[in-house]
Tab-separated table of C-alpha atoms in Angstrom:
chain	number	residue	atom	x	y	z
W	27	UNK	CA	-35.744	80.884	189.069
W	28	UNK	CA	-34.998	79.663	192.603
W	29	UNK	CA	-31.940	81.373	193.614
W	30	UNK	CA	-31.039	81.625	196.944
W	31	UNK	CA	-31.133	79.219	200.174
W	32	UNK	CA	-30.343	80.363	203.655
W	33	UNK	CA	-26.835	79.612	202.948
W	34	UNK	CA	-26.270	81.681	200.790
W	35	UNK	CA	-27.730	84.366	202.506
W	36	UNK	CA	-26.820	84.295	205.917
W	37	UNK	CA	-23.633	81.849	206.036
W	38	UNK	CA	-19.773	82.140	207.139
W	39	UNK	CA	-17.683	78.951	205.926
W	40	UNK	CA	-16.037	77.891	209.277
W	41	UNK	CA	-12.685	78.523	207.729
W	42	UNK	CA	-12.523	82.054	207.135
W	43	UNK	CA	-14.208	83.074	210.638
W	44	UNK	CA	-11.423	81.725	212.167
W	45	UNK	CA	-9.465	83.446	210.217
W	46	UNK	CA	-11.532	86.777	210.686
W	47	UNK	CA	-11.895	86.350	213.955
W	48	UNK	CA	-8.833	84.994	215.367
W	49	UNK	CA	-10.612	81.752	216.140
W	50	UNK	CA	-13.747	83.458	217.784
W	51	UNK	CA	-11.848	83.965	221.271
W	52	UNK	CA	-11.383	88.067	221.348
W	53	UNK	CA	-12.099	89.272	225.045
W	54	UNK	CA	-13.414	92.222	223.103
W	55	UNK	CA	-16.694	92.829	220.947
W	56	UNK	CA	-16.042	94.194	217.623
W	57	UNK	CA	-17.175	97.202	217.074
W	58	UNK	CA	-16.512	100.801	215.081
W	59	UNK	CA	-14.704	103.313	216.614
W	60	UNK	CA	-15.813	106.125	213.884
W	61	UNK	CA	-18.029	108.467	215.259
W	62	UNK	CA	-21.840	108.492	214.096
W	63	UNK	CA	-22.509	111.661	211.540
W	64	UNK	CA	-25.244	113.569	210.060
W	65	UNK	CA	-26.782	113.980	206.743
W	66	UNK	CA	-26.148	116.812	205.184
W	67	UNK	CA	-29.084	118.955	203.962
W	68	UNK	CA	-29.592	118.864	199.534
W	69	UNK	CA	-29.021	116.315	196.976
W	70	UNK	CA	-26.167	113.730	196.757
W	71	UNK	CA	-23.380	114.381	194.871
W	72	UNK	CA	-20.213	112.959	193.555
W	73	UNK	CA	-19.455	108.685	192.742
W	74	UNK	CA	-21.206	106.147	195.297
W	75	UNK	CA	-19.861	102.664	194.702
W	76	UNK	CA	-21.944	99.532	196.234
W	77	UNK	CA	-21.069	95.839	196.253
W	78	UNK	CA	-24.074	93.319	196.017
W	79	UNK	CA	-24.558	89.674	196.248
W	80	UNK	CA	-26.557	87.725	193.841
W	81	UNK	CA	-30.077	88.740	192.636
W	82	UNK	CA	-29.483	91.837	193.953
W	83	UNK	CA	-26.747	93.096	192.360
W	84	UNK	CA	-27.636	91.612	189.099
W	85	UNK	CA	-31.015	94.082	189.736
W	86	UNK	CA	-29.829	97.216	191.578
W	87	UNK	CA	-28.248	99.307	189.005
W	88	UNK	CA	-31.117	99.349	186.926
W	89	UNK	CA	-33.665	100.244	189.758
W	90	UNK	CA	-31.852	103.153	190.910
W	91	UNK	CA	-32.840	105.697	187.992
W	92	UNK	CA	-35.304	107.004	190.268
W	93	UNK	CA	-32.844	108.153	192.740
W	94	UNK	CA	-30.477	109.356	189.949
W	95	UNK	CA	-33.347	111.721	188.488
W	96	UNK	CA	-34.078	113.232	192.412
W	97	UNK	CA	-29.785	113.684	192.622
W	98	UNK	CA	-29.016	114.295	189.088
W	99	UNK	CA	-24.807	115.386	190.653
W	100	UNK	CA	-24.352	111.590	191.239
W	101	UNK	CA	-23.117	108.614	190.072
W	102	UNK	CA	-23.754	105.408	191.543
W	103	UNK	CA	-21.703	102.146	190.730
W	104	UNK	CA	-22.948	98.820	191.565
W	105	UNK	CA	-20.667	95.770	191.377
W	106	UNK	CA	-22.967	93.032	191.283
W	107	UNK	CA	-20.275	89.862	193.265
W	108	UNK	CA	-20.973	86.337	193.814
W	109	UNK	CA	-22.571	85.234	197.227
W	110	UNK	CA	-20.035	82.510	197.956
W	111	UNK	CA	-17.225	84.611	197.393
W	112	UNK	CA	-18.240	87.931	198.943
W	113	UNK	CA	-17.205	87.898	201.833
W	114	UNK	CA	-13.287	87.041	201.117
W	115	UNK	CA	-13.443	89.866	198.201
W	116	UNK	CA	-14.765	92.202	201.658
W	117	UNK	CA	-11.760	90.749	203.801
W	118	UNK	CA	-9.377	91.519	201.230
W	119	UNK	CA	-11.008	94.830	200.293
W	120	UNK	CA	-10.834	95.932	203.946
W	121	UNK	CA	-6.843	94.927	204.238
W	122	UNK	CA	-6.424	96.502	201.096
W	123	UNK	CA	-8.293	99.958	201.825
W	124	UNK	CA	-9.986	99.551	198.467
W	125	UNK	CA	-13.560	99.059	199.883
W	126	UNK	CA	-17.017	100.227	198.217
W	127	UNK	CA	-18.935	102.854	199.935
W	128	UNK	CA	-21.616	100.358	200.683
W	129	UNK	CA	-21.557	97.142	201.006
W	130	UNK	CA	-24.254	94.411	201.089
W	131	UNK	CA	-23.725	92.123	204.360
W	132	UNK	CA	-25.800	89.283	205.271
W	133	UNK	CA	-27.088	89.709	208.833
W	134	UNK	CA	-24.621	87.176	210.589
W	135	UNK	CA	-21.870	88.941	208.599
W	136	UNK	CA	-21.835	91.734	210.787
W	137	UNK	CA	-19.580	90.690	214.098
W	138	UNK	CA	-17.114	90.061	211.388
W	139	UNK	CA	-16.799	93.074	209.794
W	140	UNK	CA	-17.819	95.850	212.150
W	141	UNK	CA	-14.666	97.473	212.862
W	142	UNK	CA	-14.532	98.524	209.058
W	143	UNK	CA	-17.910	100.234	209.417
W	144	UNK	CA	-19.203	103.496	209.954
W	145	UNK	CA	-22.255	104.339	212.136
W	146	UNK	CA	-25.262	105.275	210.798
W	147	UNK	CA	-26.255	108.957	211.013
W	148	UNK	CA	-28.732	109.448	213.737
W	149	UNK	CA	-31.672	111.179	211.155
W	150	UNK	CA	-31.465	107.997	208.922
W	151	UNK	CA	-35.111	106.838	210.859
W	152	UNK	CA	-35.272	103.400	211.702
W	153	UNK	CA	-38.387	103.320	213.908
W	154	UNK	CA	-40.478	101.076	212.042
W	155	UNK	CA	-38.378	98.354	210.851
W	156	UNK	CA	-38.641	95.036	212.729
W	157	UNK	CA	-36.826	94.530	215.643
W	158	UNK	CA	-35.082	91.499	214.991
W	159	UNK	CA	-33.499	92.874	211.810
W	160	UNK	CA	-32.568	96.143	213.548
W	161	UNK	CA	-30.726	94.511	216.482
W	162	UNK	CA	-28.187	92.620	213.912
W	163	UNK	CA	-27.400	95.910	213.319
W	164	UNK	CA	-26.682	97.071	216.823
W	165	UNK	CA	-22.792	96.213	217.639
W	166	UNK	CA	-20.753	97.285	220.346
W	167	UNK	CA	-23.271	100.413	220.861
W	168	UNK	CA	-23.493	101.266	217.902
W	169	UNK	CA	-25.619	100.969	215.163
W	170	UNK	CA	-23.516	99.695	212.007
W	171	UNK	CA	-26.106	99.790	209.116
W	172	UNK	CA	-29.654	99.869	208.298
W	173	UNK	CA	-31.870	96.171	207.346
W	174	UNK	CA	-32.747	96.458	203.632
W	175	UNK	CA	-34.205	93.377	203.588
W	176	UNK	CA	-35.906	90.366	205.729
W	177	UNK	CA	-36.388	87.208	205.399
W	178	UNK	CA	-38.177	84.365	207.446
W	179	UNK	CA	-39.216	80.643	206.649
W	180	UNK	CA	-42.768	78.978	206.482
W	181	UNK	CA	-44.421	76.023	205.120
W	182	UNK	CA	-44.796	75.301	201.612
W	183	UNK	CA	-47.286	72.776	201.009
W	184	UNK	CA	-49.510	70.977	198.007
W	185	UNK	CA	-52.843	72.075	198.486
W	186	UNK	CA	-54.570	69.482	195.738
W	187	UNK	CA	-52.172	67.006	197.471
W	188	UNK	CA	-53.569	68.210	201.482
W	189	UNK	CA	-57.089	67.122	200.195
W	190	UNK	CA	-56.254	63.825	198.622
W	191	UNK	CA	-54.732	63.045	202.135
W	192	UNK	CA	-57.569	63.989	203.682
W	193	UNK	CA	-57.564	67.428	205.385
W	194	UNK	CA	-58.981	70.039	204.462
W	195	UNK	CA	-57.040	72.960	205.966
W	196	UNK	CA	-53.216	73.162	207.271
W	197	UNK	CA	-52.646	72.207	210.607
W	198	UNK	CA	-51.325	74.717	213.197
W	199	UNK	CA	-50.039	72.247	215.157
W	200	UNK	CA	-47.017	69.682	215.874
W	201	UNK	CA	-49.721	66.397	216.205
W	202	UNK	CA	-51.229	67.547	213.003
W	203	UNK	CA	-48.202	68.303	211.161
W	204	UNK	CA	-46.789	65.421	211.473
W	205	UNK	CA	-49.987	63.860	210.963
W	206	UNK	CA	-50.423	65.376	207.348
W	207	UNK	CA	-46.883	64.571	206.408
W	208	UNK	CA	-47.247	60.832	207.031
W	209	UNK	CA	-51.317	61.474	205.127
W	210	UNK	CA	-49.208	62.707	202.148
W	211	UNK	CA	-47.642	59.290	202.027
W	212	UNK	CA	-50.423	56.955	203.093
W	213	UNK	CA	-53.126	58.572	201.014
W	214	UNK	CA	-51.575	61.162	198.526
W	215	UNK	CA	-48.914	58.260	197.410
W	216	UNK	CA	-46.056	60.773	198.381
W	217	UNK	CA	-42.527	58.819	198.836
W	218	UNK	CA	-41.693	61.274	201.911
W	219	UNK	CA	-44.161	63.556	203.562
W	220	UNK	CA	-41.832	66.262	204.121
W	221	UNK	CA	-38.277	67.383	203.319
W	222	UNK	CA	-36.425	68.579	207.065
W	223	UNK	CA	-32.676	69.258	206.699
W	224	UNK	CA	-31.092	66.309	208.191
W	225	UNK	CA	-27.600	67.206	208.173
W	226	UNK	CA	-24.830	69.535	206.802
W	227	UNK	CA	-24.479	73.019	206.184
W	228	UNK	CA	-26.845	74.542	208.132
W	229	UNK	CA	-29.202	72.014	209.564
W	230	UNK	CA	-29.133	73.296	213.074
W	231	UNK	CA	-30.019	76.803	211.933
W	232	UNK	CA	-32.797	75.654	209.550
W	233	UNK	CA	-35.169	73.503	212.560
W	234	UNK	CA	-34.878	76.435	214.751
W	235	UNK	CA	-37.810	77.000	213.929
W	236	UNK	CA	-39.221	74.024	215.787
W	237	UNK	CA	-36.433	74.610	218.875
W	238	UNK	CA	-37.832	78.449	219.305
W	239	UNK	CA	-41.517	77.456	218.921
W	240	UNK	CA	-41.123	74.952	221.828
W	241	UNK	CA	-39.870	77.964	223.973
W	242	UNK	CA	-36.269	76.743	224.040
W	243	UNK	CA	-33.417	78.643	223.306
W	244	UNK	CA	-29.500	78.454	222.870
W	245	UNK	CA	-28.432	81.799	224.953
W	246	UNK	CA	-29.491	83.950	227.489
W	247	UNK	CA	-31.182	87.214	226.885
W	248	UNK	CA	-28.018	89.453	227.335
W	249	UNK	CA	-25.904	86.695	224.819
W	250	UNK	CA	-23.205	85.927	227.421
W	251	UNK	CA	-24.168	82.453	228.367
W	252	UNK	CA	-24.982	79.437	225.623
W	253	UNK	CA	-28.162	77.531	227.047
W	254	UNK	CA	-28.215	74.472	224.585
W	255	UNK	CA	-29.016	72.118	227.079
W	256	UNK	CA	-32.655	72.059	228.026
W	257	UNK	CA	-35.491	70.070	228.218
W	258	UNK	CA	-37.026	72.096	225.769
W	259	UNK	CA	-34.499	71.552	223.549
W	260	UNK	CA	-34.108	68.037	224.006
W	261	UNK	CA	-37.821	67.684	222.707
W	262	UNK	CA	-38.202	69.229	220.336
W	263	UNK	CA	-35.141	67.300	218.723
W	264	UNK	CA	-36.939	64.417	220.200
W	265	UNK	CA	-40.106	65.128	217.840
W	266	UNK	CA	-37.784	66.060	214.852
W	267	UNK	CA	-36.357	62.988	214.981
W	268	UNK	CA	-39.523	61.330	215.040
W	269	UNK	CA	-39.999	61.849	211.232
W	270	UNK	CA	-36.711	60.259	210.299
W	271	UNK	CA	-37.295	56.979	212.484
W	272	UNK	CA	-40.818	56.601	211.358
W	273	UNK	CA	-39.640	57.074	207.352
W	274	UNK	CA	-41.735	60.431	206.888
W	275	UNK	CA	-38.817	62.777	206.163
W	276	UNK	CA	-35.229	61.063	204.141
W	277	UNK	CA	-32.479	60.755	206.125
W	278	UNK	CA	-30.495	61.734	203.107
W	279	UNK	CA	-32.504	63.791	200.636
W	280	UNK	CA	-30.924	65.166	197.006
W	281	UNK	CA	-28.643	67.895	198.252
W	282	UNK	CA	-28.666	69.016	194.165
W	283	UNK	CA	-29.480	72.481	193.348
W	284	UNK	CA	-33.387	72.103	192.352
W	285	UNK	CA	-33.850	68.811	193.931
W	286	UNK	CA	-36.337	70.044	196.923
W	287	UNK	CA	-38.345	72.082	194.045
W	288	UNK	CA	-38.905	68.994	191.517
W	289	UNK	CA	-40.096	66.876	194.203
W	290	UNK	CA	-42.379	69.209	195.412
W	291	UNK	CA	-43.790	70.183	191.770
W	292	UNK	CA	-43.847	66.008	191.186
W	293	UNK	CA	-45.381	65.549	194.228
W	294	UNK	CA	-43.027	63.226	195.259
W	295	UNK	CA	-41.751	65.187	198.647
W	296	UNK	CA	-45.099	67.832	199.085
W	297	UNK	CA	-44.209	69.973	201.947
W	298	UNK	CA	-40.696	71.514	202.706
W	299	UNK	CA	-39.640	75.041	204.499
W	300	UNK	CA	-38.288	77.700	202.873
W	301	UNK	CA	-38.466	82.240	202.157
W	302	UNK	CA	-40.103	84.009	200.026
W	303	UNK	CA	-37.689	83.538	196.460
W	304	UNK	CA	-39.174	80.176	195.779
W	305	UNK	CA	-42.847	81.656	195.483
W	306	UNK	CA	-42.111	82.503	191.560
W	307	UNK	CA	-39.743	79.806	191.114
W	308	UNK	CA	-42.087	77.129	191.941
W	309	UNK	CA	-44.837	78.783	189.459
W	310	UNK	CA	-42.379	78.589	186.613
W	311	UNK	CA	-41.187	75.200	187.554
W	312	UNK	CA	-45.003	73.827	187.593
W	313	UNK	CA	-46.230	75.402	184.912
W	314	UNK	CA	-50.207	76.854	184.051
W	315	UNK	CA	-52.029	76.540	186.878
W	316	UNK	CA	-49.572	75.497	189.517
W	317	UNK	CA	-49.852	78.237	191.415
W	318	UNK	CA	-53.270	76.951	192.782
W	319	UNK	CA	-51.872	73.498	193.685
W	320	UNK	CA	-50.002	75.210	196.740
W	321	UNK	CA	-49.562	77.145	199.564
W	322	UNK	CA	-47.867	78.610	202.670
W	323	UNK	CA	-48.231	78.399	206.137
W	324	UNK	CA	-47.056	79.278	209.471
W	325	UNK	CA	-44.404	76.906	211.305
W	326	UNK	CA	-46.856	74.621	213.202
W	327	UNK	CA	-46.707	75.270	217.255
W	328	UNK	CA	-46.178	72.673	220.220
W	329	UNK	CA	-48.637	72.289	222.723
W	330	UNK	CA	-48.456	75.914	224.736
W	331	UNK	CA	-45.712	76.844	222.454
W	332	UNK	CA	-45.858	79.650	219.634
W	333	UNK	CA	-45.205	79.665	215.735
W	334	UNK	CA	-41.710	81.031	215.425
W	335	UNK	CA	-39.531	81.253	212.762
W	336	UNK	CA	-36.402	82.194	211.708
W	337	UNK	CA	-35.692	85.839	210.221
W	338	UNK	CA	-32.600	86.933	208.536
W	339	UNK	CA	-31.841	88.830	205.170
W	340	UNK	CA	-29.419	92.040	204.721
W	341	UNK	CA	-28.168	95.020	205.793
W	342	UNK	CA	-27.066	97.846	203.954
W	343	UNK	CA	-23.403	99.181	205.810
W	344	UNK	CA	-20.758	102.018	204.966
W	345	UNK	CA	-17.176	101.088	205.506
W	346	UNK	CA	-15.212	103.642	207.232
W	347	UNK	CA	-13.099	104.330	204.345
W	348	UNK	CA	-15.956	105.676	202.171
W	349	UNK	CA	-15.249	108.578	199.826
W	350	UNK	CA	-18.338	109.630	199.986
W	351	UNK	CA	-20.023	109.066	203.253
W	352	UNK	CA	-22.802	111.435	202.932
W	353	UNK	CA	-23.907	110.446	198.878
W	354	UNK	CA	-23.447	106.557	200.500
W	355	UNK	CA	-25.889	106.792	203.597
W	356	UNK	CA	-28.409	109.135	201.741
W	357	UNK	CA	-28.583	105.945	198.715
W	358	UNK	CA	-28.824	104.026	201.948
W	359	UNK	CA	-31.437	106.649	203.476
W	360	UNK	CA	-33.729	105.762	200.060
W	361	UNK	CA	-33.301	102.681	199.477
W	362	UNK	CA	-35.090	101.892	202.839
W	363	UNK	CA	-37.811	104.278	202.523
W	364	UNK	CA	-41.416	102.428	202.989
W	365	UNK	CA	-42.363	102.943	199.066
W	366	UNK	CA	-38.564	102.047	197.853
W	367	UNK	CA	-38.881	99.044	199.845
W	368	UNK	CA	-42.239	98.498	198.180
W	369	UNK	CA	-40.970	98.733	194.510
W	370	UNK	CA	-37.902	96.636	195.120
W	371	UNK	CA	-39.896	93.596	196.959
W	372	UNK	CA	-41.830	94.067	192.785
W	373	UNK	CA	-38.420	93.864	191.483
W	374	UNK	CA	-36.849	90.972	193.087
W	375	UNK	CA	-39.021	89.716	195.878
W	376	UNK	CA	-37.524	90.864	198.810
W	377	UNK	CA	-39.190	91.418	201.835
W	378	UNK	CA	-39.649	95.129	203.232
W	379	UNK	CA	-37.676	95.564	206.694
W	380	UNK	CA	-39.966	98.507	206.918
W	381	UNK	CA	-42.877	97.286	208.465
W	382	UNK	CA	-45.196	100.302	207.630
W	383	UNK	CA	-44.144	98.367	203.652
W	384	UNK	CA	-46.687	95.645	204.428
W	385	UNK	CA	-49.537	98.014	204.088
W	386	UNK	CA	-48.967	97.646	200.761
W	387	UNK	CA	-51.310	95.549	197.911
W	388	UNK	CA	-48.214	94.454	196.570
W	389	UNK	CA	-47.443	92.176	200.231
W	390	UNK	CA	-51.289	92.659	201.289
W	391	UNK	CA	-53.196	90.911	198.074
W	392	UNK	CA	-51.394	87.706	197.761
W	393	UNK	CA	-52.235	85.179	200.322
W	394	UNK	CA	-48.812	83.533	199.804
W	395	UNK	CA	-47.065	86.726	200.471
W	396	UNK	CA	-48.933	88.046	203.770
W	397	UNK	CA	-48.114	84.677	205.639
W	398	UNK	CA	-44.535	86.002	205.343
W	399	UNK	CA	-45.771	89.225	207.277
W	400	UNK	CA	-47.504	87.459	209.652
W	401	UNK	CA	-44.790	85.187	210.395
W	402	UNK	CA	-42.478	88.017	210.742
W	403	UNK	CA	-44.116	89.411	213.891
W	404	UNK	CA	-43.050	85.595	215.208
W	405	UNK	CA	-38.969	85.417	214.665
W	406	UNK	CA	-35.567	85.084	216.176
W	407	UNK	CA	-32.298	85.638	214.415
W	408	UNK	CA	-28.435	83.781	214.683
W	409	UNK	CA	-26.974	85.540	217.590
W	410	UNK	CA	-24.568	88.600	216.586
W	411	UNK	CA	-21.547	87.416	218.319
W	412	UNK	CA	-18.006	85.832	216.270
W	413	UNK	CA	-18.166	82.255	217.905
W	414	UNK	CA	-21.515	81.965	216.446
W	415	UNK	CA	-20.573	80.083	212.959
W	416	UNK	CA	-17.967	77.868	214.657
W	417	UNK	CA	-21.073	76.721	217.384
W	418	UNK	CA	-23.422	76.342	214.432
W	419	UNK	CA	-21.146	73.891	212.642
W	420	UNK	CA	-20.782	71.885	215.864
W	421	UNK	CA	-24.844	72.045	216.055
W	422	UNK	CA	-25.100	70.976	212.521
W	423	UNK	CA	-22.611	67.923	213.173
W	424	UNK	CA	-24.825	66.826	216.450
W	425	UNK	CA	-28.098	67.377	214.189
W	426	UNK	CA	-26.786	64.910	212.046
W	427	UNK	CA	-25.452	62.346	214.262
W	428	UNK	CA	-29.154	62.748	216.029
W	429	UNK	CA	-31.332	62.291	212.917
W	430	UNK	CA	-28.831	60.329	210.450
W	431	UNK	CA	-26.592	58.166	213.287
W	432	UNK	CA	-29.606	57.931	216.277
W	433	UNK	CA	-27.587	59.694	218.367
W	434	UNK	CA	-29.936	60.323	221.668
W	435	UNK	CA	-30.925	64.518	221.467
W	436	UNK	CA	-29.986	64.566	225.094
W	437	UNK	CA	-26.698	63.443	224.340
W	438	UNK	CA	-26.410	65.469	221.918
W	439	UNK	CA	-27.402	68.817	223.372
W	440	UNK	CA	-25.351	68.037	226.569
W	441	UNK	CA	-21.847	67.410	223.916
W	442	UNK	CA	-22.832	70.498	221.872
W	443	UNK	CA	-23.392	72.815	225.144
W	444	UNK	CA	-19.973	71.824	226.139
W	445	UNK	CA	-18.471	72.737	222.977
W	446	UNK	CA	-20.126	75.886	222.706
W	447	UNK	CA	-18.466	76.389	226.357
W	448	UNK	CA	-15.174	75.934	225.579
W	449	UNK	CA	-15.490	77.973	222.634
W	450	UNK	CA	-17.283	80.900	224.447
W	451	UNK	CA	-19.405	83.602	223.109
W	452	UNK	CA	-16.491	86.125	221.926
W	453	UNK	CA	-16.923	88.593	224.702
């Protein structure tokens, strides 16, 4: 089944981080004030209770026997809760004092919620998971979880299709990317070439991708200044754009659960970006032998640009009124471990954070899966800073009047820097 988009993984409605927030204009950085600990030495003991979203907590109780047999004192209690209403049953939780030990949070999540969490102990090791996940960790100096899980976006893309069109390998580049989409339609009777969010929830956030490749970005290195408007910026919106004017991508594709899916099993739409979950889904949904019709690839890089994608996923945190601290960060502690990691991405499909993991057959053998690890050594993440969802909205509302209304991008970026101005960066 295909069961999770990037909004559900990594999104705040704009409504409740204002309300979380107090309207993303704090002078000061959230940030825990409880002091970091240490694990103590012999097996966990006592009741651990953990909140997951989605897949994930449907799966985690089950895949924990192994840690129950190595700490047979405890007893862990998942609550398996609904992505999109997580993160008021948190809020409310965290008013109420009636938190979990651990909670599951979304990467973006964590601005929002830090002052309820507890650093993690120093000997949890951390040295080998990949730096963009760590650093949505890092809050107000201090580290506030550990990554469980990563995610980044590629290409998906109809091999059988690709010939018919008349190439005979993926391009790596914008020119040729573009150049297969409108192939798919000229030659592989596709009705689009490729499916590129257009507008809504999310559409700034999902062509990244392209913006980061091109060597633009929307802050400064130390996150205190938003940099939106940029030449660099300005074209790659420019070449975005260029498959809605020209008819390759729809203006106004099926926003229906399973839409994106059928018309790439039909053949209808043949390339779209997306993670990892849809690798299974997409061999159920086309049946014997579909799995050799497609493929992944890299995002495609500008002319002296790079391939860089988006990475985001989950962390694993301890709120500060834990009543068990030291069962809740050794769970944590093993549920991060290389060959955990390993046995979980089995499970459910998730990617390792640990990037010793991808040593692994499991990630290693399948050619779909390793472009995921190679693409992870190329990412960014959403800023860790409050204002962030409210400047993403007003990004996703300029994407659309750009590629929908043919709003100019350099109009565009110039309106959006000022609103991300005026709204500031939470600091």
């Amino acid at each position: 089944m295909i069961r999770r988009n990037l909004a559900a993984a990594t999104a705040v409605t704009a409504t409740l981080a204002l309300a979380l927030s107090g309207c993303g204009r704090s002078n000061d950085r959230p940030q825990s004030d409880a002091p970091a600990s240490r694990l103590t030495n012999g097996p966990a003991t006592g009741t651990i209770t953990v909140w997951a979203q989605g897949t994930e907590g449907e799966a985690l109780a089950g895949f924990l026997r192994p840690f129950k047999d190595k700490n047979p004192g405890v007893d862990v209690k998942v609550t398996a809760i609904p992505w999109d209403s997580a993160q008021n049953k948190y809020q409310t939780a965290i008013a109420g004092g009636t938190t979990p030990d651990i909670g599951m949070l979304g990467t973006d999540w964590m601005p929002t919620f830090a002052s309820a969490l507890r650093p993690a102990p120093a000997d949890i090791d951390t040295g080998d998971i990949f730096p963009v996940s760590l650093q949505t960790t890092d809050i107000g100096g201090a580290r506030l979880g550990v990554p469980w899980y990563v995610e980044t976006r590629v290409l998906f893309y109809r091999t059988d299709l690709m010939k018919k069109a008349g190439f005979d390998s993926f391009p790596k580049d914008w020119q040729g990317f573009k150049a297969l989409a409108a192939a798919y339609q000229d030659k592989a009777g596709a009705k689009y070439g490729v499916t590129l969010p257009s507008g809504g929830w999310n559409a700034f956030l999902n062509n990244l991708p392209f913006v980061w490749s091109n060597g633009a970005d929307f802050m400064n290195a130390d996150q205190t200044k938003w940099t939106f408007d940029t030449p660099k910026t300005v074209e790659a919106l420019e070449y975005l754009s260029g498959f809605f004017k020209q008819g390759i991508a729809n203006k106004n594709p099926d926003a229906e659960t399973g839409s994106t899916a059928s018309a790439f099993v039909d053949g209808s739409v043949p390339m779209f970006i997306s993670g990892p979950w849809d690798i299974p889904g997409l061999k159920t949904a086309g049946g014997a032998g579909f799995e050799d019709k497609f493929a992944v690839a890299p995002i495609p890089a500008p002319p002296g640009g790079t391939s860089t994608s988006f990475a985001a996923g989950a962390n694993l945190a301890v709120f500060k009124n834990s009543k068990n601290p030291d069962a809740a960060w050794k769970l944590v502690q093993w549920l991060t471990q290389p060959d955990v990691q390993v046995e979980w991405f089995k499970t459910v499909n998730d990617l390792p954070s640990r990037q010793s993991a991808w040593k692994d057959p499991a990630l290693t053998a399948d050619p779909k899966v390793s472009v995921f690890g190679e693409q992870l050594k190329s990412t960014k993440t959403a800023p860790v800073l409050t204002t962030w969802t409210q400047v993403s909205a007003a990004a996703d509302t300029e994407i659309e009047r750009v590629f929908r209304g043919g709003k100019s991008p350099q109009d565009a970026v110039r309106q959006l820097q000022s609103t991300a101005d005026s709204l500031g960066t939470g600091e």
